[in-house]
Amino acid sequence: MRISSSQITDSALKALQKNTEKLETARQKILDGKNFTRASDAPTEMKKSLAVKVSLQENSRYLKTTDDALSVLEARESTFSQSQDFMLQAKEIAISATNGTLTPQDRNVLAGQVGNILEGMVSIANGKIEDSYAWGGTKTSQQPFSISRNAQGEIIQANYVGNQEENKVAISQNEKMTLSVPGDKAFSSSLDSLIQLRDLLQNKEGLPETEQLKKISASLAGINNASDGILDLAAKIGNSIKHLQTKQSSLQQDSSQKEVHLSQIEDADIPTTVVQMTTAETAYNATLYTISRSNTKSLLDYLG
């Protein structure tokens, strides 16, 4: 069967188109540094790429959440440290106040010191983390403690007006963490014990000195219990911080692995692509030569 020159030309033109596409694809890969830019280029790989990108976006969101949560918990941890310092000062004052050689005036001076500690504790209890009140449960727009004062401006009562609801945040797809600590659990015992100690030092009940000293000594139990409560909460916060740090490290490691995987899916192997481009270019030039020879031969046949 004789193959005509037109058939040869048609076949060569098809080959030329195919080689042109291969050459252009290779060039585009080198320019973009990517294996594909459209879903039609590599549907399966594009699907894998999108799945990895979605997972990376989730990790990024959880990393932001854990970072914000760490800031909140570290602020709470710092607050508990300050509170514990205040309660230790109060304990030292209570112990020194049981010394029988002190005068009523001496104890009034100590009462003033306790009053200052009490004011400091109230400032902490009604304090903010960023722009929100920190210790009112989910009621973050108002002070969690309502403070009552006497005519002399002394604090006589601290009522908790927050709630017990928990502020939880998602730190992974299947885990949430509580960031809030109700203020009554954190500070009510401390505030009450400080008010009691100050009043005993001032001897507002007019007790005989012996009875006054007994009650001051007994008040140490309340101070110790309040201090222990703060320590317990601080320990829980510390454990939560460690857990968040571990979670954050795990998310960062997972993201790094996924970035590598995404690069393996998307990024072009430049040395291999250069070889592909060179091969396509050689085939392209060879096809052009074939077409040229075919056309020349056809012209000679026609002239002959």
Short mmCIF file of C-alpha atoms in Angstrom, two decimals:
data_model
loop_
_atom_site.label_atom_id
_atom_site.label_comp_id
_atom_site.label_asym_id
_atom_site.label_seq_id
_atom_site.Cartn_x
_atom_site.Cartn_y
_atom_site.Cartn_z
CA MET A 1 0.00 0.00 0.00
CA ARG A 2 1.49 3.29 -1.10
CA ILE A 3 1.51 6.07 1.48
CA SER A 4 0.93 9.42 -0.10
CA SER A 5 2.93 12.50 0.77
CA SER A 6 -0.23 14.13 2.12
CA GLN A 7 -0.68 11.29 4.59
CA ILE A 8 2.92 11.68 5.71
CA THR A 9 2.37 15.41 6.13
CA ASP A 10 -0.86 14.91 8.11
CA SER A 11 0.82 12.41 10.41
CA ALA A 12 3.77 14.73 10.89
CA LEU A 13 1.50 17.67 11.66
CA LYS A 14 -0.27 15.65 14.35
CA ALA A 15 3.09 14.67 15.81
CA LEU A 16 4.16 18.31 15.64
CA GLN A 17 1.09 19.39 17.62
CA LYS A 18 1.70 16.72 20.22
CA ASN A 19 5.37 17.64 20.58
CA THR A 20 4.45 21.33 20.75
CA GLU A 21 2.12 20.60 23.66
CA LYS A 22 4.80 18.57 25.44
CA LEU A 23 7.35 21.32 24.88
CA GLU A 24 4.97 24.02 26.13
CA THR A 25 4.02 21.93 29.19
CA ALA A 26 7.67 21.41 30.10
CA ARG A 27 8.47 25.10 29.62
CA GLN A 28 5.50 26.11 31.78
CA LYS A 29 6.59 23.72 34.55
CA ILE A 30 10.03 25.31 34.58
CA LEU A 31 8.57 28.84 34.60
CA ASP A 32 6.03 28.12 37.39
CA GLY A 33 8.06 25.58 39.28
CA LYS A 34 4.85 23.54 39.52
CA ASN A 35 3.76 20.19 38.11
CA PHE A 36 0.34 21.57 37.27
CA THR A 37 -1.62 24.81 37.36
CA ARG A 38 -5.08 23.55 36.40
CA ALA A 39 -7.19 20.61 37.53
CA SER A 40 -7.27 19.33 33.96
CA ASP A 41 -3.47 19.05 33.95
CA ALA A 42 -3.46 16.38 36.68
CA PRO A 43 -6.88 15.77 38.28
CA THR A 44 -5.69 13.16 40.79
CA GLU A 45 -2.71 15.21 41.93
CA MET A 46 -4.82 18.36 42.14
CA LYS A 47 -7.29 16.52 44.41
CA LYS A 48 -4.44 15.39 46.67
CA SER A 49 -3.05 18.92 46.72
CA LEU A 50 -6.38 20.44 47.76
CA ALA A 51 -6.80 17.88 50.56
CA VAL A 52 -3.36 18.73 51.96
CA LYS A 53 -4.05 22.47 51.71
CA VAL A 54 -7.34 22.11 53.61
CA SER A 55 -5.53 20.19 56.34
CA LEU A 56 -2.82 22.88 56.50
CA GLN A 57 -5.48 25.58 56.84
CA GLU A 58 -7.04 23.66 59.74
CA ASN A 59 -3.66 23.35 61.43
CA SER A 60 -3.04 27.06 60.94
CA ARG A 61 -6.39 27.87 62.55
CA TYR A 62 -5.71 25.59 65.53
CA LEU A 63 -2.20 26.99 65.92
CA LYS A 64 -3.69 30.48 66.14
CA THR A 65 -6.22 29.23 68.71
CA THR A 66 -3.57 27.51 70.83
CA ASP A 67 -1.36 30.60 70.68
CA ASP A 68 -4.21 32.82 71.86
CA ALA A 69 -5.15 30.28 74.55
CA LEU A 70 -1.57 30.18 75.81
CA SER A 71 -1.58 33.96 76.19
CA VAL A 72 -4.75 33.79 78.28
CA LEU A 73 -3.57 30.94 80.49
CA GLU A 74 -0.13 32.47 81.01
CA ALA A 75 -1.84 35.69 82.11
CA ARG A 76 -3.94 33.67 84.58
CA GLU A 77 -0.83 31.89 85.83
CA SER A 78 0.87 35.24 86.44
CA THR A 79 -2.21 36.49 88.29
CA PHE A 80 -2.23 33.46 90.57
CA SER A 81 1.44 34.05 91.32
CA GLN A 82 0.64 37.62 92.41
CA SER A 83 -2.31 36.41 94.47
CA GLN A 84 -0.17 33.82 96.20
CA ASP A 85 2.37 36.49 97.10
CA PHE A 86 -0.42 38.59 98.64
CA MET A 87 -1.70 35.68 100.70
CA LEU A 88 1.79 34.85 101.97
CA GLN A 89 2.16 38.46 103.10
CA ALA A 90 -1.18 38.22 104.90
CA LYS A 91 -0.10 34.99 106.57
CA GLU A 92 3.11 36.60 107.82
CA ILE A 93 1.11 39.54 109.20
CA ALA A 94 -1.34 37.22 110.98
CA ILE A 95 1.51 35.28 112.58
CA SER A 96 3.29 38.43 113.72
CA ALA A 97 0.00 39.85 115.07
CA THR A 98 -0.31 37.02 117.59
CA ASN A 99 2.73 38.38 119.39
CA GLY A 100 1.45 39.45 122.81
CA THR A 101 3.88 42.35 123.01
CA LEU A 102 2.13 44.30 120.22
CA THR A 103 -0.08 47.23 121.17
CA PRO A 104 -3.52 47.92 119.68
CA GLN A 105 -1.88 50.69 117.67
CA ASP A 106 0.66 48.20 116.30
CA ARG A 107 -2.17 45.90 115.21
CA ASN A 108 -3.97 48.82 113.58
CA VAL A 109 -0.86 49.44 111.51
CA LEU A 110 -0.91 45.77 110.49
CA ALA A 111 -4.61 46.11 109.70
CA GLY A 112 -3.74 48.92 107.29
CA GLN A 113 -1.24 46.63 105.57
CA VAL A 114 -3.88 43.92 105.23
CA GLY A 115 -6.24 46.55 103.83
CA ASN A 116 -3.68 47.36 101.14
CA ILE A 117 -3.32 43.66 100.34
CA LEU A 118 -7.11 43.41 100.12
CA GLU A 119 -7.23 46.31 97.65
CA GLY A 120 -4.57 44.58 95.57
CA MET A 121 -6.53 41.33 95.55
CA VAL A 122 -9.69 43.13 94.46
CA SER A 123 -7.76 44.77 91.62
CA ILE A 124 -6.64 41.32 90.49
CA ALA A 125 -10.08 39.76 90.89
CA ASN A 126 -11.67 42.55 88.85
CA GLY A 127 -8.78 42.65 86.41
CA LYS A 128 -8.83 42.19 82.65
CA ILE A 129 -7.00 40.05 80.15
CA GLU A 130 -6.74 42.21 77.06
CA ASP A 131 -10.12 43.98 76.89
CA SER A 132 -12.26 41.47 78.80
CA TYR A 133 -12.82 40.95 82.51
CA ALA A 134 -10.93 37.79 83.27
CA TRP A 135 -12.72 36.15 86.18
CA GLY A 136 -16.47 36.38 85.56
CA GLY A 137 -16.96 33.13 83.68
CA THR A 138 -18.51 34.07 80.34
CA LYS A 139 -19.63 37.48 81.66
CA THR A 140 -16.65 39.41 80.39
CA SER A 141 -18.11 42.90 79.98
CA GLN A 142 -18.58 43.73 83.67
CA GLN A 143 -16.53 43.46 86.84
CA PRO A 144 -17.02 40.00 88.37
CA PHE A 145 -16.95 41.29 91.96
CA SER A 146 -19.29 43.90 93.39
CA ILE A 147 -17.44 45.72 96.17
CA SER A 148 -19.17 47.27 99.21
CA ARG A 149 -17.35 49.83 101.36
CA ASN A 150 -18.02 51.48 104.71
CA ALA A 151 -18.00 55.20 105.43
CA GLN A 152 -14.21 55.10 105.83
CA GLY A 153 -13.83 53.59 102.34
CA GLU A 154 -12.80 50.18 103.64
CA ILE A 155 -13.92 47.10 101.75
CA ILE A 156 -16.48 45.27 103.86
CA GLN A 157 -17.85 42.79 101.31
CA ALA A 158 -16.94 41.35 97.90
CA ASN A 159 -19.86 39.65 96.13
CA TYR A 160 -19.27 37.54 93.04
CA VAL A 161 -21.65 38.57 90.24
CA GLY A 162 -20.15 36.53 87.42
CA ASN A 163 -21.36 33.10 86.33
CA GLN A 164 -20.13 29.50 86.36
CA GLU A 165 -20.24 29.00 82.59
CA GLU A 166 -17.07 27.80 80.89
CA ASN A 167 -15.32 29.51 78.03
CA LYS A 168 -14.06 26.66 75.83
CA VAL A 169 -12.02 26.79 72.64
CA ALA A 170 -11.26 24.08 70.07
CA ILE A 171 -7.56 23.25 70.01
CA SER A 172 -7.97 20.37 67.55
CA GLN A 173 -10.73 18.69 65.60
CA ASN A 174 -11.69 16.50 68.54
CA GLU A 175 -10.59 18.46 71.60
CA LYS A 176 -11.70 21.57 73.44
CA MET A 177 -10.02 23.31 76.36
CA THR A 178 -11.57 25.42 79.10
CA LEU A 179 -9.87 28.80 79.49
CA SER A 180 -12.13 30.41 82.08
CA VAL A 181 -11.91 30.18 85.87
CA PRO A 182 -14.91 31.52 87.83
CA GLY A 183 -13.78 34.30 90.15
CA ASP A 184 -15.57 32.94 93.20
CA LYS A 185 -13.50 29.76 93.03
CA ALA A 186 -10.32 31.76 92.54
CA PHE A 187 -10.72 34.67 94.94
CA SER A 188 -13.80 34.61 97.20
CA SER A 189 -12.08 32.68 99.99
CA SER A 190 -9.04 34.94 99.83
CA LEU A 191 -11.09 38.13 99.91
CA ASP A 192 -13.25 36.92 102.80
CA SER A 193 -10.23 35.80 104.84
CA LEU A 194 -8.47 39.14 104.29
CA ILE A 195 -11.55 41.10 105.37
CA GLN A 196 -11.82 38.92 108.47
CA LEU A 197 -8.13 39.35 109.34
CA ARG A 198 -8.24 43.12 108.93
CA ASP A 199 -11.35 43.40 111.13
CA LEU A 200 -9.76 41.21 113.82
CA LEU A 201 -6.62 43.31 113.81
CA GLN A 202 -8.77 46.42 114.24
CA ASN A 203 -10.71 44.55 116.97
CA LYS A 204 -14.01 45.86 115.67
CA GLU A 205 -15.86 43.48 118.02
CA GLY A 206 -14.13 44.99 121.07
CA LEU A 207 -12.80 41.61 122.22
CA PRO A 208 -10.44 41.14 125.15
CA GLU A 209 -6.87 40.87 123.89
CA THR A 210 -6.61 37.17 124.70
CA GLU A 211 -9.77 36.40 122.72
CA GLN A 212 -8.64 38.69 119.91
CA LEU A 213 -5.30 36.89 119.61
CA LYS A 214 -7.05 33.49 119.58
CA LYS A 215 -9.29 34.58 116.72
CA ILE A 216 -6.36 36.05 114.79
CA SER A 217 -4.52 32.75 115.20
CA ALA A 218 -7.63 30.82 114.10
CA SER A 219 -7.94 33.02 111.02
CA LEU A 220 -4.72 31.49 109.73
CA ALA A 221 -6.68 28.37 108.76
CA GLY A 222 -8.84 30.40 106.38
CA ILE A 223 -5.79 32.14 104.93
CA ASN A 224 -4.02 28.80 104.43
CA ASN A 225 -7.08 27.23 102.80
CA ALA A 226 -7.45 30.18 100.45
CA SER A 227 -3.75 30.02 99.60
CA ASP A 228 -3.98 26.27 98.95
CA GLY A 229 -6.96 26.85 96.68
CA ILE A 230 -4.96 29.34 94.63
CA LEU A 231 -2.07 26.86 94.39
CA ASP A 232 -4.42 24.11 93.19
CA LEU A 233 -5.86 26.34 90.47
CA ALA A 234 -2.38 27.50 89.47
CA ALA A 235 -1.29 23.86 89.14
CA LYS A 236 -4.25 23.10 86.86
CA ILE A 237 -3.43 26.14 84.75
CA GLY A 238 0.19 25.01 84.57
CA ASN A 239 -0.88 21.56 83.35
CA SER A 240 -3.12 23.14 80.73
CA ILE A 241 -0.24 25.31 79.54
CA LYS A 242 2.01 22.25 79.17
CA HIS A 243 -0.73 20.42 77.27
CA LEU A 244 -1.20 23.39 74.93
CA GLN A 245 2.53 23.61 74.30
CA THR A 246 2.61 19.90 73.44
CA LYS A 247 -0.41 20.31 71.17
CA GLN A 248 1.18 23.33 69.49
CA SER A 249 4.41 21.42 68.89
CA SER A 250 2.46 18.50 67.42
CA LEU A 251 0.53 20.81 65.07
CA GLN A 252 3.73 22.52 63.95
CA GLN A 253 5.39 19.17 63.24
CA ASP A 254 2.35 17.92 61.35
CA SER A 255 2.23 21.12 59.29
CA SER A 256 5.92 20.79 58.41
CA GLN A 257 5.36 17.23 57.21
CA LYS A 258 2.34 18.29 55.17
CA GLU A 259 4.32 21.16 53.60
CA VAL A 260 6.91 18.64 52.45
CA HIS A 261 4.18 16.36 51.10
CA LEU A 262 2.53 19.28 49.28
CA SER A 263 5.86 20.21 47.73
CA GLN A 264 6.28 16.63 46.53
CA ILE A 265 2.85 16.78 44.90
CA GLU A 266 3.03 20.24 43.38
CA ASP A 267 6.63 21.24 42.81
CA ALA A 268 8.22 20.35 39.50
CA ASP A 269 11.40 18.27 39.43
CA ILE A 270 13.38 20.85 37.45
CA PRO A 271 16.27 18.60 36.27
CA THR A 272 13.80 15.96 35.06
CA THR A 273 11.60 18.62 33.47
CA VAL A 274 14.60 20.11 31.63
CA VAL A 275 15.32 16.66 30.18
CA GLN A 276 11.64 16.37 29.16
CA MET A 277 11.77 19.80 27.53
CA THR A 278 14.98 18.94 25.66
CA THR A 279 13.48 15.66 24.47
CA ALA A 280 10.29 17.42 23.36
CA GLU A 281 12.32 20.12 21.61
CA THR A 282 14.37 17.49 19.76
CA ALA A 283 11.22 15.67 18.69
CA TYR A 284 9.66 18.98 17.66
CA ASN A 285 12.63 19.90 15.47
CA ALA A 286 12.74 16.39 13.99
CA THR A 287 9.06 16.64 13.09
CA LEU A 288 9.61 20.02 11.46
CA TYR A 289 12.43 18.49 9.43
CA THR A 290 10.18 15.60 8.39
CA ILE A 291 7.46 18.00 7.26
CA SER A 292 10.00 20.10 5.39
CA ARG A 293 11.45 17.05 3.62
CA SER A 294 7.98 15.80 2.78
CA ASN A 295 6.96 19.11 1.25
CA THR A 296 10.22 19.33 -0.74
CA LYS A 297 9.77 15.81 -2.06
CA SER A 298 6.19 16.54 -3.07
CA LEU A 299 7.31 19.61 -4.99
CA LEU A 300 10.03 17.63 -6.82
CA ASP A 301 7.52 14.90 -7.67
CA TYR A 302 5.22 17.55 -9.05
CA LEU A 303 8.00 19.14 -11.13
CA GLY A 304 9.22 15.77 -12.32
#
